[in-house]
Amino acid sequence: MFEAKISQGSVLKKLVEALKELVTEGNIDVSPSGMSLQAMDSSHVCLVSLVLRDDGFDHFRCDRNMPMGIHFANFSKILKCAGNDDAITLKAEDNADQLTLMFESSNQDRISDFDLKLMSIESEHLGIPDQDYSAEIKMPASEYQRIVRDLTSIGDTVLISATKEGIKFSTSGDVGTANVTLRHNTTSEKQEEHTIIDLKEPVALTFALRYLKNFSNATALAPQVKLSLTKDLPIVVEYQVGELGNIRFYLAPKIDD
Amino acid sequence: TPIQNDLCEFYALL
């Protein structure tokens, strides 16, 4: 059987909110080492990869590996019934066709349980190699959210260029053009306010803004976001989820034909 | 014009 308890249930709520617009359904794979998900959007342009480690949970037990086919809009409906301070326990029997979610209020005076119907999903897995990127940029997650929101109101695609001057986001559309440049900045006492640009070589890539904006639905999960760029490769937008794991979004670049 | 590529062109399907 599978059983996992997380005392900070709001994290689970935020995770599902972060990916439900991007992917309709997918297999959450459970194993003794934790939970993971890899799912592509319907157009195969971007991919969400989620890793939650067993030791990040308050309690974790998984006797055998199994995929749990989840419809994320339905998962979200049930998680919306959990209070933000609730502890959440997930339970499933081996080869079950449902996932039980139990919500406990922080003073344990309210307990509720819901069953989510599981689906059989044939999923495609992509092998994503570990690699060095030409540029890795860490910035406040709120800053990333602001940039992609602002630029989406101006244009459809963004050119992201990383140089020793900083990282520049440029777009243009019917109303005109926009450029936002962030410089390496570690002056704040608060680490989450730092912008750190780790540049091995300059790189410039173009992406569809609506997907980059969609990734910012994960802003509530982490104070910082990391962007990884290499010429002619998908961008990786990564949020660390505390000690629990991470959520990564991959988006294919637009390449001149 | 730039084209939007499929992710499968970058990473192998397992």
PDB file of N, CA, C and O in Angstrom, chain A residues 138-213:
ATOM      1  N   LYS A 138      19.289  32.771 -10.965  1.00  0.00           N
ATOM      2  CA  LYS A 138      18.346  32.679  -9.850  1.00  0.00           C
ATOM      3  C   LYS A 138      17.827  34.074  -9.574  1.00  0.00           C
ATOM      4  O   LYS A 138      18.614  35.034  -9.520  1.00  0.00           O
ATOM      5  N   MET A 139      16.541  34.184  -9.400  1.00  0.00           N
ATOM      6  CA  MET A 139      15.940  35.504  -9.143  1.00  0.00           C
ATOM      7  C   MET A 139      14.714  35.311  -8.253  1.00  0.00           C
ATOM      8  O   MET A 139      14.204  34.194  -8.124  1.00  0.00           O
ATOM      9  N   PRO A 140      14.242  36.415  -7.646  1.00  0.00           N
ATOM     10  CA  PRO A 140      13.016  36.280  -6.859  1.00  0.00           C
ATOM     11  C   PRO A 140      11.876  35.775  -7.744  1.00  0.00           C
ATOM     12  O   PRO A 140      11.698  36.245  -8.878  1.00  0.00           O
ATOM     13  N   ALA A 141      11.115  34.819  -7.243  1.00  0.00           N
ATOM     14  CA  ALA A 141      10.009  34.248  -8.028  1.00  0.00           C
ATOM     15  C   ALA A 141       8.992  35.336  -8.381  1.00  0.00           C
ATOM     16  O   ALA A 141       8.397  35.320  -9.460  1.00  0.00           O
ATOM     17  N   SER A 142       8.820  36.312  -7.477  1.00  0.00           N
ATOM     18  CA  SER A 142       7.859  37.395  -7.732  1.00  0.00           C
ATOM     19  C   SER A 142       8.349  38.287  -8.888  1.00  0.00           C
ATOM     20  O   SER A 142       7.535  38.823  -9.653  1.00  0.00           O
ATOM     21  N   GLU A 143       9.662  38.439  -9.013  1.00  0.00           N
ATOM     22  CA  GLU A 143      10.234  39.250 -10.102  1.00  0.00           C
ATOM     23  C   GLU A 143      10.001  38.557 -11.452  1.00  0.00           C
ATOM     24  O   GLU A 143       9.604  39.190 -12.437  1.00  0.00           O
ATOM     25  N   TYR A 144      10.229  37.248 -11.484  1.00  0.00           N
ATOM     26  CA  TYR A 144       9.965  36.480 -12.711  1.00  0.00           C
ATOM     27  C   TYR A 144       8.486  36.618 -13.103  1.00  0.00           C
ATOM     28  O   TYR A 144       8.151  36.864 -14.262  1.00  0.00           O
ATOM     29  N   GLN A 145       7.627  36.475 -12.099  1.00  0.00           N
ATOM     30  CA  GLN A 145       6.179  36.565 -12.361  1.00  0.00           C
ATOM     31  C   GLN A 145       5.818  37.931 -12.945  1.00  0.00           C
ATOM     32  O   GLN A 145       5.034  38.040 -13.885  1.00  0.00           O
ATOM     33  N   ARG A 146       6.425  38.975 -12.374  1.00  0.00           N
ATOM     34  CA  ARG A 146       6.124  40.322 -12.844  1.00  0.00           C
ATOM     35  C   ARG A 146       6.598  40.523 -14.283  1.00  0.00           C
ATOM     36  O   ARG A 146       5.875  41.084 -15.119  1.00  0.00           O
ATOM     37  N   ILE A 147       7.798  40.059 -14.583  1.00  0.00           N
ATOM     38  CA  ILE A 147       8.353  40.245 -15.934  1.00  0.00           C
ATOM     39  C   ILE A 147       7.479  39.537 -16.975  1.00  0.00           C
ATOM     40  O   ILE A 147       7.088  40.126 -17.981  1.00  0.00           O
ATOM     41  N   VAL A 148       7.155  38.263 -16.721  1.00  0.00           N
ATOM     42  CA  VAL A 148       6.392  37.538 -17.755  1.00  0.00           C
ATOM     43  C   VAL A 148       4.962  38.072 -17.868  1.00  0.00           C
ATOM     44  O   VAL A 148       4.394  38.099 -18.963  1.00  0.00           O
ATOM     45  N   ARG A 149       4.422  38.548 -16.743  1.00  0.00           N
ATOM     46  CA  ARG A 149       3.067  39.138 -16.811  1.00  0.00           C
ATOM     47  C   ARG A 149       3.105  40.435 -17.606  1.00  0.00           C
ATOM     48  O   ARG A 149       2.288  40.655 -18.500  1.00  0.00           O
ATOM     49  N   ASP A 150       4.076  41.291 -17.295  1.00  0.00           N
ATOM     50  CA  ASP A 150       4.175  42.578 -17.996  1.00  0.00           C
ATOM     51  C   ASP A 150       4.426  42.373 -19.489  1.00  0.00           C
ATOM     52  O   ASP A 150       3.781  43.007 -20.326  1.00  0.00           O
ATOM     53  N   LEU A 151       5.346  41.475 -19.823  1.00  0.00           N
ATOM     54  CA  LEU A 151       5.696  41.308 -21.243  1.00  0.00           C
ATOM     55  C   LEU A 151       4.572  40.638 -22.025  1.00  0.00           C
ATOM     56  O   LEU A 151       4.408  40.885 -23.223  1.00  0.00           O
ATOM     57  N   THR A 152       3.788  39.794 -21.356  1.00  0.00           N
ATOM     58  CA  THR A 152       2.662  39.137 -22.035  1.00  0.00           C
ATOM     59  C   THR A 152       1.641  40.169 -22.512  1.00  0.00           C
ATOM     60  O   THR A 152       0.931  39.949 -23.494  1.00  0.00           O
ATOM     61  N   SER A 153       1.583  41.313 -21.823  1.00  0.00           N
ATOM     62  CA  SER A 153       0.628  42.338 -22.249  1.00  0.00           C
ATOM     63  C   SER A 153       1.144  43.110 -23.476  1.00  0.00           C
ATOM     64  O   SER A 153       0.406  43.874 -24.083  1.00  0.00           O
ATOM     65  N   ILE A 154       2.410  42.902 -23.824  1.00  0.00           N
ATOM     66  CA  ILE A 154       3.005  43.619 -24.960  1.00  0.00           C
ATOM     67  C   ILE A 154       3.182  42.709 -26.178  1.00  0.00           C
ATOM     68  O   ILE A 154       2.911  43.110 -27.302  1.00  0.00           O
ATOM     69  N   GLY A 155       3.675  41.487 -25.956  1.00  0.00           N
ATOM     70  CA  GLY A 155       3.980  40.637 -27.111  1.00  0.00           C
ATOM     71  C   GLY A 155       3.669  39.167 -26.854  1.00  0.00           C
ATOM     72  O   GLY A 155       3.218  38.792 -25.766  1.00  0.00           O
ATOM     73  N   ASP A 156       3.922  38.344 -27.880  1.00  0.00           N
ATOM     74  CA  ASP A 156       3.637  36.905 -27.779  1.00  0.00           C
ATOM     75  C   ASP A 156       4.884  36.080 -27.468  1.00  0.00           C
ATOM     76  O   ASP A 156       4.799  35.008 -26.891  1.00  0.00           O
ATOM     77  N   THR A 157       6.050  36.575 -27.925  1.00  0.00           N
ATOM     78  CA  THR A 157       7.280  35.825 -27.686  1.00  0.00           C
ATOM     79  C   THR A 157       8.282  36.729 -26.980  1.00  0.00           C
ATOM     80  O   THR A 157       8.206  37.960 -27.072  1.00  0.00           O
ATOM     81  N   VAL A 158       9.209  36.099 -26.271  1.00  0.00           N
ATOM     82  CA  VAL A 158      10.231  36.869 -25.570  1.00  0.00           C
ATOM     83  C   VAL A 158      11.600  36.342 -25.978  1.00  0.00           C
ATOM     84  O   VAL A 158      11.789  35.123 -26.093  1.00  0.00           O
ATOM     85  N   LEU A 159      12.501  37.272 -26.211  1.00  0.00           N
ATOM     86  CA  LEU A 159      13.903  36.904 -26.422  1.00  0.00           C
ATOM     87  C   LEU A 159      14.598  37.057 -25.069  1.00  0.00           C
ATOM     88  O   LEU A 159      14.607  38.157 -24.502  1.00  0.00           O
ATOM     89  N   ILE A 160      15.122  35.972 -24.559  1.00  0.00           N
ATOM     90  CA  ILE A 160      15.866  36.036 -23.298  1.00  0.00           C
ATOM     91  C   ILE A 160      17.346  35.961 -23.644  1.00  0.00           C
ATOM     92  O   ILE A 160      17.796  34.987 -24.255  1.00  0.00           O
ATOM     93  N   SER A 161      18.084  37.001 -23.285  1.00  0.00           N
ATOM     94  CA  SER A 161      19.518  36.960 -23.564  1.00  0.00           C
ATOM     95  C   SER A 161      20.301  37.167 -22.279  1.00  0.00           C
ATOM     96  O   SER A 161      20.023  38.080 -21.505  1.00  0.00           O
ATOM     97  N   ALA A 162      21.243  36.265 -22.058  1.00  0.00           N
ATOM     98  CA  ALA A 162      22.098  36.339 -20.879  1.00  0.00           C
ATOM     99  C   ALA A 162      23.497  36.711 -21.332  1.00  0.00           C
ATOM    100  O   ALA A 162      24.085  36.034 -22.179  1.00  0.00           O
ATOM    101  N   THR A 163      23.996  37.812 -20.798  1.00  0.00           N
ATOM    102  CA  THR A 163      25.368  38.252 -21.094  1.00  0.00           C
ATOM    103  C   THR A 163      26.001  38.647 -19.767  1.00  0.00           C
ATOM    104  O   THR A 163      25.343  38.609 -18.733  1.00  0.00           O
ATOM    105  N   LYS A 164      27.253  39.105 -19.818  1.00  0.00           N
ATOM    106  CA  LYS A 164      27.869  39.506 -18.552  1.00  0.00           C
ATOM    107  C   LYS A 164      27.230  40.792 -18.007  1.00  0.00           C
ATOM    108  O   LYS A 164      27.383  41.110 -16.832  1.00  0.00           O
ATOM    109  N   GLU A 165      26.476  41.483 -18.856  1.00  0.00           N
ATOM    110  CA  GLU A 165      25.752  42.686 -18.395  1.00  0.00           C
ATOM    111  C   GLU A 165      24.541  42.326 -17.541  1.00  0.00           C
ATOM    112  O   GLU A 165      24.073  43.132 -16.748  1.00  0.00           O
ATOM    113  N   GLY A 166      24.007  41.135 -17.753  1.00  0.00           N
ATOM    114  CA  GLY A 166      22.801  40.752 -17.024  1.00  0.00           C
ATOM    115  C   GLY A 166      21.927  39.860 -17.882  1.00  0.00           C
ATOM    116  O   GLY A 166      22.366  39.339 -18.909  1.00  0.00           O
ATOM    117  N   ILE A 167      20.676  39.714 -17.456  1.00  0.00           N
ATOM    118  CA  ILE A 167      19.734  38.929 -18.253  1.00  0.00           C
ATOM    119  C   ILE A 167      18.644  39.874 -18.740  1.00  0.00           C
ATOM    120  O   ILE A 167      18.058  40.627 -17.962  1.00  0.00           O
ATOM    121  N   LYS A 168      18.430  39.823 -20.067  1.00  0.00           N
ATOM    122  CA  LYS A 168      17.498  40.767 -20.684  1.00  0.00           C
ATOM    123  C   LYS A 168      16.327  40.014 -21.299  1.00  0.00           C
ATOM    124  O   LYS A 168      16.525  39.004 -21.977  1.00  0.00           O
ATOM    125  N   PHE A 169      15.134  40.514 -21.021  1.00  0.00           N
ATOM    126  CA  PHE A 169      13.900  39.960 -21.589  1.00  0.00           C
ATOM    127  C   PHE A 169      13.354  41.003 -22.549  1.00  0.00           C
ATOM    128  O   PHE A 169      13.070  42.130 -22.137  1.00  0.00           O
ATOM    129  N   SER A 170      13.191  40.622 -23.833  1.00  0.00           N
ATOM    130  CA  SER A 170      12.734  41.593 -24.833  1.00  0.00           C
ATOM    131  C   SER A 170      11.543  41.039 -25.595  1.00  0.00           C
ATOM    132  O   SER A 170      11.519  39.855 -25.958  1.00  0.00           O
ATOM    133  N   THR A 171      10.574  41.916 -25.841  1.00  0.00           N
ATOM    134  CA  THR A 171       9.433  41.499 -26.653  1.00  0.00           C
ATOM    135  C   THR A 171       8.958  42.680 -27.483  1.00  0.00           C
ATOM    136  O   THR A 171       9.345  43.836 -27.235  1.00  0.00           O
ATOM    137  N   SER A 172       8.111  42.392 -28.454  1.00  0.00           N
ATOM    138  CA  SER A 172       7.483  43.479 -29.208  1.00  0.00           C
ATOM    139  C   SER A 172       6.121  43.009 -29.697  1.00  0.00           C
ATOM    140  O   SER A 172       5.859  41.807 -29.796  1.00  0.00           O
ATOM    141  N   GLY A 173       5.258  43.973 -29.933  1.00  0.00           N
ATOM    142  CA  GLY A 173       3.907  43.645 -30.394  1.00  0.00           C
ATOM    143  C   GLY A 173       3.275  44.873 -31.009  1.00  0.00           C
ATOM    144  O   GLY A 173       3.976  45.832 -31.355  1.00  0.00           O
ATOM    145  N   ASP A 174       1.941  44.838 -31.158  1.00  0.00           N
ATOM    146  CA  ASP A 174       1.227  45.939 -31.805  1.00  0.00           C
ATOM    147  C   ASP A 174       1.435  47.264 -31.076  1.00  0.00           C
ATOM    148  O   ASP A 174       1.502  48.320 -31.696  1.00  0.00           O
ATOM    149  N   VAL A 175       1.521  47.217 -29.734  1.00  0.00           N
ATOM    150  CA  VAL A 175       1.616  48.483 -28.986  1.00  0.00           C
ATOM    151  C   VAL A 175       3.027  49.051 -28.976  1.00  0.00           C
ATOM    152  O   VAL A 175       3.218  50.231 -28.727  1.00  0.00           O
ATOM    153  N   GLY A 176       4.010  48.225 -29.232  1.00  0.00           N
ATOM    154  CA  GLY A 176       5.390  48.706 -29.202  1.00  0.00           C
ATOM    155  C   GLY A 176       6.338  47.631 -28.726  1.00  0.00           C
ATOM    156  O   GLY A 176       6.112  46.442 -28.980  1.00  0.00           O
ATOM    157  N   THR A 177       7.377  48.049 -28.021  1.00  0.00           N
ATOM    158  CA  THR A 177       8.388  47.080 -27.582  1.00  0.00           C
ATOM    159  C   THR A 177       8.630  47.208 -26.088  1.00  0.00           C
ATOM    160  O   THR A 177       8.246  48.201 -25.464  1.00  0.00           O
ATOM    161  N   ALA A 178       9.268  46.192 -25.514  1.00  0.00           N
ATOM    162  CA  ALA A 178       9.586  46.213 -24.085  1.00  0.00           C
ATOM    163  C   ALA A 178      10.890  45.469 -23.852  1.00  0.00           C
ATOM    164  O   ALA A 178      11.147  44.442 -24.486  1.00  0.00           O
ATOM    165  N   ASN A 179      11.700  46.009 -22.972  1.00  0.00           N
ATOM    166  CA  ASN A 179      12.942  45.348 -22.554  1.00  0.00           C
ATOM    167  C   ASN A 179      13.049  45.451 -21.044  1.00  0.00           C
ATOM    168  O   ASN A 179      12.875  46.529 -20.485  1.00  0.00           O
ATOM    169  N   VAL A 180      13.338  44.348 -20.388  1.00  0.00           N
ATOM    170  CA  VAL A 180      13.608  44.374 -18.950  1.00  0.00           C
ATOM    171  C   VAL A 180      14.954  43.689 -18.736  1.00  0.00           C
ATOM    172  O   VAL A 180      15.154  42.561 -19.197  1.00  0.00           O
ATOM    173  N   THR A 181      15.873  44.391 -18.068  1.00  0.00           N
ATOM    174  CA  THR A 181      17.182  43.800 -17.782  1.00  0.00           C
ATOM    175  C   THR A 181      17.366  43.669 -16.271  1.00  0.00           C
ATOM    176  O   THR A 181      17.107  44.620 -15.530  1.00  0.00           O
ATOM    177  N   LEU A 182      17.759  42.506 -15.845  1.00  0.00           N
ATOM    178  CA  LEU A 182      18.113  42.301 -14.432  1.00  0.00           C
ATOM    179  C   LEU A 182      19.612  42.115 -14.355  1.00  0.00           C
ATOM    180  O   LEU A 182      20.201  41.385 -15.158  1.00  0.00           O
ATOM    181  N   ARG A 183      20.208  42.784 -13.366  1.00  0.00           N
ATOM    182  CA  ARG A 183      21.655  42.627 -13.169  1.00  0.00           C
ATOM    183  C   ARG A 183      21.902  41.729 -11.977  1.00  0.00           C
ATOM    184  O   ARG A 183      21.060  41.626 -11.071  1.00  0.00           O
ATOM    185  N   HIS A 184      23.070  41.106 -11.975  1.00  0.00           N
ATOM    186  CA  HIS A 184      23.524  40.337 -10.816  1.00  0.00           C
ATOM    187  C   HIS A 184      23.460  41.257  -9.594  1.00  0.00           C
ATOM    188  O   HIS A 184      23.992  42.359  -9.616  1.00  0.00           O
ATOM    189  N   ASN A 185      22.781  40.815  -8.539  1.00  0.00           N
ATOM    190  CA  ASN A 185      22.587  41.700  -7.385  1.00  0.00           C
ATOM    191  C   ASN A 185      22.453  40.876  -6.113  1.00  0.00           C
ATOM    192  O   ASN A 185      21.475  40.143  -5.933  1.00  0.00           O
ATOM    193  N   THR A 186      23.449  40.991  -5.246  1.00  0.00           N
ATOM    194  CA  THR A 186      23.399  40.239  -3.984  1.00  0.00           C
ATOM    195  C   THR A 186      23.559  41.197  -2.799  1.00  0.00           C
ATOM    196  O   THR A 186      24.065  40.828  -1.749  1.00  0.00           O
ATOM    197  N   THR A 187      23.091  42.444  -2.972  1.00  0.00           N
ATOM    198  CA  THR A 187      23.299  43.441  -1.916  1.00  0.00           C
ATOM    199  C   THR A 187      22.326  43.277  -0.747  1.00  0.00           C
ATOM    200  O   THR A 187      22.645  43.673   0.371  1.00  0.00           O
ATOM    201  N   SER A 188      21.156  42.707  -1.011  1.00  0.00           N
ATOM    202  CA  SER A 188      20.166  42.594   0.061  1.00  0.00           C
ATOM    203  C   SER A 188      20.627  41.598   1.132  1.00  0.00           C
ATOM    204  O   SER A 188      21.310  40.617   0.837  1.00  0.00           O
ATOM    205  N   GLU A 189      20.237  41.864   2.364  1.00  0.00           N
ATOM    206  CA  GLU A 189      20.529  40.906   3.434  1.00  0.00           C
ATOM    207  C   GLU A 189      19.692  39.642   3.262  1.00  0.00           C
ATOM    208  O   GLU A 189      20.044  38.583   3.768  1.00  0.00           O
ATOM    209  N   LYS A 190      18.571  39.803   2.570  1.00  0.00           N
ATOM    210  CA  LYS A 190      17.687  38.645   2.363  1.00  0.00           C
ATOM    211  C   LYS A 190      18.101  37.909   1.081  1.00  0.00           C
ATOM    212  O   LYS A 190      18.035  38.487  -0.009  1.00  0.00           O
ATOM    213  N   GLN A 191      18.484  36.646   1.244  1.00  0.00           N
ATOM    214  CA  GLN A 191      18.923  35.861   0.083  1.00  0.00           C
ATOM    215  C   GLN A 191      17.846  35.720  -0.979  1.00  0.00           C
ATOM    216  O   GLN A 191      18.148  35.656  -2.172  1.00  0.00           O
ATOM    217  N   GLU A 192      16.584  35.688  -0.523  1.00  0.00           N
ATOM    218  CA  GLU A 192      15.515  35.473  -1.505  1.00  0.00           C
ATOM    219  C   GLU A 192      15.354  36.681  -2.440  1.00  0.00           C
ATOM    220  O   GLU A 192      14.669  36.590  -3.447  1.00  0.00           O
ATOM    221  N   GLU A 193      15.973  37.815  -2.088  1.00  0.00           N
ATOM    222  CA  GLU A 193      15.885  38.994  -2.957  1.00  0.00           C
ATOM    223  C   GLU A 193      17.058  39.088  -3.934  1.00  0.00           C
ATOM    224  O   GLU A 193      17.120  39.994  -4.749  1.00  0.00           O
ATOM    225  N   HIS A 194      17.991  38.149  -3.837  1.00  0.00           N
ATOM    226  CA  HIS A 194      19.173  38.201  -4.708  1.00  0.00           C
ATOM    227  C   HIS A 194      18.842  37.802  -6.144  1.00  0.00           C
ATOM    228  O   HIS A 194      17.945  36.987  -6.377  1.00  0.00           O
ATOM    229  N   THR A 195      19.593  38.373  -7.069  1.00  0.00           N
ATOM    230  CA  THR A 195      19.602  37.888  -8.447  1.00  0.00           C
ATOM    231  C   THR A 195      21.023  37.401  -8.721  1.00  0.00           C
ATOM    232  O   THR A 195      21.978  38.171  -8.589  1.00  0.00           O
ATOM    233  N   ILE A 196      21.145  36.133  -9.026  1.00  0.00           N
ATOM    234  CA  ILE A 196      22.474  35.548  -9.222  1.00  0.00           C
ATOM    235  C   ILE A 196      22.571  35.028 -10.652  1.00  0.00           C
ATOM    236  O   ILE A 196      21.761  34.190 -11.076  1.00  0.00           O
ATOM    237  N   ILE A 197      23.530  35.574 -11.377  1.00  0.00           N
ATOM    238  CA  ILE A 197      23.705  35.163 -12.774  1.00  0.00           C
ATOM    239  C   ILE A 197      25.007  34.386 -12.895  1.00  0.00           C
ATOM    240  O   ILE A 197      26.082  34.918 -12.673  1.00  0.00           O
ATOM    241  N   ASP A 198      24.870  33.107 -13.196  1.00  0.00           N
ATOM    242  CA  ASP A 198      26.033  32.232 -13.356  1.00  0.00           C
ATOM    243  C   ASP A 198      26.180  31.966 -14.855  1.00  0.00           C
ATOM    244  O   ASP A 198      25.416  31.187 -15.435  1.00  0.00           O
ATOM    245  N   LEU A 199      27.132  32.662 -15.459  1.00  0.00           N
ATOM    246  CA  LEU A 199      27.248  32.646 -16.922  1.00  0.00           C
ATOM    247  C   LEU A 199      28.519  31.935 -17.359  1.00  0.00           C
ATOM    248  O   LEU A 199      29.617  32.338 -16.997  1.00  0.00           O
ATOM    249  N   LYS A 200      28.355  30.878 -18.150  1.00  0.00           N
ATOM    250  CA  LYS A 200      29.531  30.210 -18.735  1.00  0.00           C
ATOM    251  C   LYS A 200      29.803  30.767 -20.114  1.00  0.00           C
ATOM    252  O   LYS A 200      30.935  30.969 -20.499  1.00  0.00           O
ATOM    253  N   GLU A 201      28.719  31.001 -20.872  1.00  0.00           N
ATOM    254  CA  GLU A 201      28.869  31.692 -22.157  1.00  0.00           C
ATOM    255  C   GLU A 201      27.553  32.396 -22.482  1.00  0.00           C
ATOM    256  O   GLU A 201      26.479  31.930 -22.076  1.00  0.00           O
ATOM    257  N   PRO A 202      27.647  33.513 -23.192  1.00  0.00           N
ATOM    258  CA  PRO A 202      26.427  34.249 -23.525  1.00  0.00           C
ATOM    259  C   PRO A 202      25.468  33.368 -24.328  1.00  0.00           C
ATOM    260  O   PRO A 202      25.903  32.525 -25.126  1.00  0.00           O
ATOM    261  N   VAL A 203      24.179  33.573 -24.114  1.00  0.00           N
ATOM    262  CA  VAL A 203      23.174  32.763 -24.798  1.00  0.00           C
ATOM    263  C   VAL A 203      21.928  33.620 -25.001  1.00  0.00           C
ATOM    264  O   VAL A 203      21.626  34.489 -24.182  1.00  0.00           O
ATOM    265  N   ALA A 204      21.251  33.393 -26.124  1.00  0.00           N
ATOM    266  CA  ALA A 204      20.008  34.112 -26.399  1.00  0.00           C
ATOM    267  C   ALA A 204      19.019  33.155 -27.047  1.00  0.00           C
ATOM    268  O   ALA A 204      19.363  32.451 -28.002  1.00  0.00           O
ATOM    269  N   LEU A 205      17.814  33.081 -26.490  1.00  0.00           N
ATOM    270  CA  LEU A 205      16.800  32.146 -26.986  1.00  0.00           C
ATOM    271  C   LEU A 205      15.428  32.812 -26.963  1.00  0.00           C
ATOM    272  O   LEU A 205      15.164  33.689 -26.137  1.00  0.00           O
ATOM    273  N   THR A 206      14.555  32.361 -27.869  1.00  0.00           N
ATOM    274  CA  THR A 206      13.202  32.924 -27.955  1.00  0.00           C
ATOM    275  C   THR A 206      12.170  31.887 -27.509  1.00  0.00           C
ATOM    276  O   THR A 206      12.277  30.707 -27.869  1.00  0.00           O
ATOM    277  N   PHE A 207      11.209  32.346 -26.713  1.00  0.00           N
ATOM    278  CA  PHE A 207      10.171  31.435 -26.193  1.00  0.00           C
ATOM    279  C   PHE A 207       8.796  32.084 -26.300  1.00  0.00           C
ATOM    280  O   PHE A 207       8.668  33.308 -26.317  1.00  0.00           O
ATOM    281  N   ALA A 208       7.781  31.218 -26.311  1.00  0.00           N
ATOM    282  CA  ALA A 208       6.396  31.697 -26.281  1.00  0.00           C
ATOM    283  C   ALA A 208       6.081  32.184 -24.863  1.00  0.00           C
ATOM    284  O   ALA A 208       6.247  31.454 -23.889  1.00  0.00           O
ATOM    285  N   LEU A 209       5.625  33.421 -24.759  1.00  0.00           N
ATOM    286  CA  LEU A 209       5.416  34.020 -23.432  1.00  0.00           C
ATOM    287  C   LEU A 209       4.296  33.355 -22.641  1.00  0.00           C
ATOM    288  O   LEU A 209       4.347  33.293 -21.418  1.00  0.00           O
ATOM    289  N   ARG A 210       3.268  32.870 -23.348  1.00  0.00           N
ATOM    290  CA  ARG A 210       2.121  32.368 -22.572  1.00  0.00           C
ATOM    291  C   ARG A 210       2.497  31.154 -21.730  1.00  0.00           C
ATOM    292  O   ARG A 210       1.945  30.953 -20.647  1.00  0.00           O
ATOM    293  N   TYR A 211       3.469  30.366 -22.203  1.00  0.00           N
ATOM    294  CA  TYR A 211       3.899  29.224 -21.386  1.00  0.00           C
ATOM    295  C   TYR A 211       4.742  29.700 -20.207  1.00  0.00           C
ATOM    296  O   TYR A 211       4.569  29.226 -19.082  1.00  0.00           O
ATOM    297  N   LEU A 212       5.657  30.643 -20.469  1.00  0.00           N
ATOM    298  CA  LEU A 212       6.496  31.151 -19.374  1.00  0.00           C
ATOM    299  C   LEU A 212       5.621  31.781 -18.290  1.00  0.00           C
ATOM    300  O   LEU A 212       5.904  31.681 -17.096  1.00  0.00           O
ATOM    301  N   LYS A 213       4.530  32.435 -18.729  1.00  0.00           N
ATOM    302  CA  LYS A 213       3.600  33.045 -17.765  1.00  0.00           C
ATOM    303  C   LYS A 213       2.888  31.947 -16.974  1.00  0.00           C
ATOM    304  O   LYS A 213       2.703  32.061 -15.757  1.00  0.00           O
TER     305      LYS A 213
END
